[in-house]
Amino acid sequence: KLSSSPNDSLLATVYSNNLSMKTAIMKIPDNIFNDPEEKEVLEFENIEVIAEVESHQQEIKTTEFHSTNNDLIAIVIESKLLLLNRTEAKTQVVAEVNVKNGGKLAGGKWFNSYQFIVMHENGLKTYDTRDTNNLAFEIPNAHIQPVRDLDVNSNKPFTLATVGDDSALKIW
């Protein structure tokens, strides 16, 4: 899975090295398109890896950049949500939300400035990143079967769309 920052030259990828799963956050060089040789492929050694997170026992589902705050990054792992803060010196985990009542997370997106929404089995859980100890809200049975994907529209605040294995598309 790849994701890119809407505000910066950052790219995140989730990958496996056969022993564990990792997500790498990379800075794409500013002069990538100014190369007179016009290479079709960017060589990996030309990319600066600014952060890496590893999970030994659980699958990393996605890495998502905040839409307006360049310093906030969310990583969804099967049983937890990690919130990272990026500074020039380093990128570090500032909050970890463990899923209560079991079940696996399937992915997630930034919902608005302070909320991150995750797909949890056949429902949705939204965490306020200012107070990760409590849910902002949840939709426990959003679909009859597992939620497969979700998307938000920054032009329509507090509106989201979900699709599930039940072949239903829902707009909330």
XYZ file of C-alpha atoms in Angstrom:
172
model
C 0.000 0.000 0.000
C 1.237 3.452 -0.911
C 0.053 6.788 0.391
C 1.323 10.291 -0.223
C 1.224 13.472 1.768
C -1.091 16.103 0.275
C 1.144 18.903 1.582
C 4.708 17.680 1.411
C 7.050 15.542 -0.667
C 6.443 12.498 1.502
C 5.502 8.980 0.526
C 4.645 6.040 2.802
C 4.728 2.395 1.909
C 3.777 -0.753 3.803
C 5.855 -3.824 3.024
C 7.034 -7.177 4.354
C 10.562 -8.550 4.603
C 9.368 -12.121 5.375
C 10.154 -11.688 9.092
C 8.000 -8.694 9.901
C 5.891 -5.950 8.400
C 7.178 -2.409 8.128
C 6.038 0.985 7.047
C 8.588 3.456 5.752
C 8.031 7.185 5.423
C 10.243 8.627 2.725
C 11.082 12.110 1.523
C 11.086 12.420 -2.247
C 13.848 14.745 -3.501
C 12.640 18.177 -4.609
C 14.616 18.000 -7.844
C 13.198 14.645 -8.913
C 11.769 16.040 -12.146
C 14.657 18.382 -12.914
C 17.018 15.578 -13.879
C 18.194 16.106 -17.460
C 18.448 12.337 -17.948
C 14.685 12.030 -17.246
C 14.785 8.594 -15.693
C 11.537 6.673 -15.615
C 12.337 5.061 -12.264
C 13.549 6.781 -9.103
C 16.430 4.829 -7.625
C 15.819 3.851 -3.996
C 19.204 5.145 -2.868
C 18.052 8.643 -3.875
C 15.160 8.541 -1.394
C 15.662 9.606 2.216
C 13.857 7.333 4.699
C 12.832 9.638 7.546
C 11.008 7.059 9.682
C 10.355 3.345 9.858
C 7.914 1.446 12.071
C 8.086 -2.337 12.385
C 5.473 -4.846 13.514
C 6.700 -8.380 14.208
C 3.447 -10.191 14.859
C 0.678 -8.154 13.282
C -0.059 -6.823 9.842
C 0.327 -3.104 9.198
C -2.772 -2.060 7.271
C -2.072 1.543 6.227
C -0.089 4.704 6.885
C -2.085 7.921 6.460
C -0.900 11.521 6.322
C -3.025 14.272 7.861
C -4.667 16.473 5.233
C -3.636 19.834 6.694
C -1.027 19.179 9.402
C 2.221 18.006 7.806
C 3.497 16.718 11.136
C 0.703 14.216 11.935
C 0.786 10.644 10.642
C -1.436 7.700 11.601
C -0.497 4.030 11.249
C -3.138 1.311 11.506
C -1.944 -2.106 12.713
C -4.310 -5.071 13.223
C -4.986 -4.316 16.889
C -3.899 -0.712 17.375
C -3.664 2.781 15.998
C -0.365 4.651 16.264
C -0.212 8.440 16.028
C 3.128 9.895 15.040
C 4.428 13.442 15.218
C 7.092 14.410 12.711
C 9.669 17.096 13.402
C 12.824 17.988 11.527
C 14.904 16.042 14.038
C 12.829 12.853 14.264
C 9.481 11.145 13.906
C 8.105 9.594 17.070
C 5.005 7.819 18.348
C 3.003 10.237 20.498
C -0.064 8.066 21.132
C -1.050 4.403 20.882
C -4.670 3.279 20.899
C -5.265 -0.418 21.531
C -8.543 -1.882 20.292
C -10.758 -3.019 23.113
C -13.009 -6.090 22.854
C -10.768 -7.854 20.349
C -11.282 -7.917 16.642
C -8.992 -6.612 13.953
C -8.651 -3.228 12.330
C -8.736 -3.203 8.540
C -7.588 0.363 7.808
C -8.543 3.953 8.392
C -8.528 7.604 7.319
C -8.320 11.046 8.826
C -11.927 12.146 9.293
C -11.320 15.808 10.129
C -8.697 17.942 11.864
C -8.601 15.922 15.088
C -10.400 12.658 14.406
C -9.171 9.440 12.842
C -11.690 6.786 11.818
C -10.826 3.086 11.673
C -12.611 0.100 10.177
C -13.153 -2.437 12.958
C -14.703 -5.688 11.748
C -18.170 -4.673 10.433
C -18.170 -1.287 12.186
C -16.379 2.029 12.461
C -14.601 3.630 15.434
C -13.520 7.244 15.537
C -10.839 8.501 17.903
C -10.202 12.114 18.827
C -6.434 12.453 18.590
C -6.433 15.021 21.427
C -7.881 12.393 23.835
C -7.239 8.885 22.550
C -8.582 7.221 25.710
C -12.170 7.663 24.566
C -14.032 7.106 21.340
C -15.374 10.244 19.680
C -18.132 8.111 18.150
C -18.684 4.698 16.650
C -21.019 2.938 14.259
C -20.929 -0.636 15.605
C -22.829 -2.382 12.779
C -22.134 -0.205 9.786
C -22.343 -3.261 7.510
C -23.638 -6.805 7.846
C -20.206 -8.172 6.891
C -16.729 -6.612 7.367
C -16.139 -3.038 6.208
C -13.738 -3.234 3.273
C -12.925 0.445 2.635
C -13.908 3.965 3.555
C -13.320 7.426 2.200
C -13.969 10.958 3.326
C -14.599 14.112 1.349
C -12.791 17.190 2.657
C -15.300 19.359 0.781
C -18.204 17.876 2.758
C -17.223 17.890 6.439
C -18.439 15.010 8.588
C -19.517 12.985 5.539
C -17.992 9.606 4.772
C -18.617 6.647 2.519
C -18.086 2.993 3.356
C -18.238 -0.231 1.391
C -18.418 -3.704 2.866
C -18.223 -7.361 1.969
C -22.032 -7.232 2.020
C -21.824 -5.399 -1.380
C -23.367 -2.287 0.169
C -22.130 1.259 -0.371
C -23.236 3.572 2.443
C -22.923 7.323 2.799
C -22.917 8.600 6.361
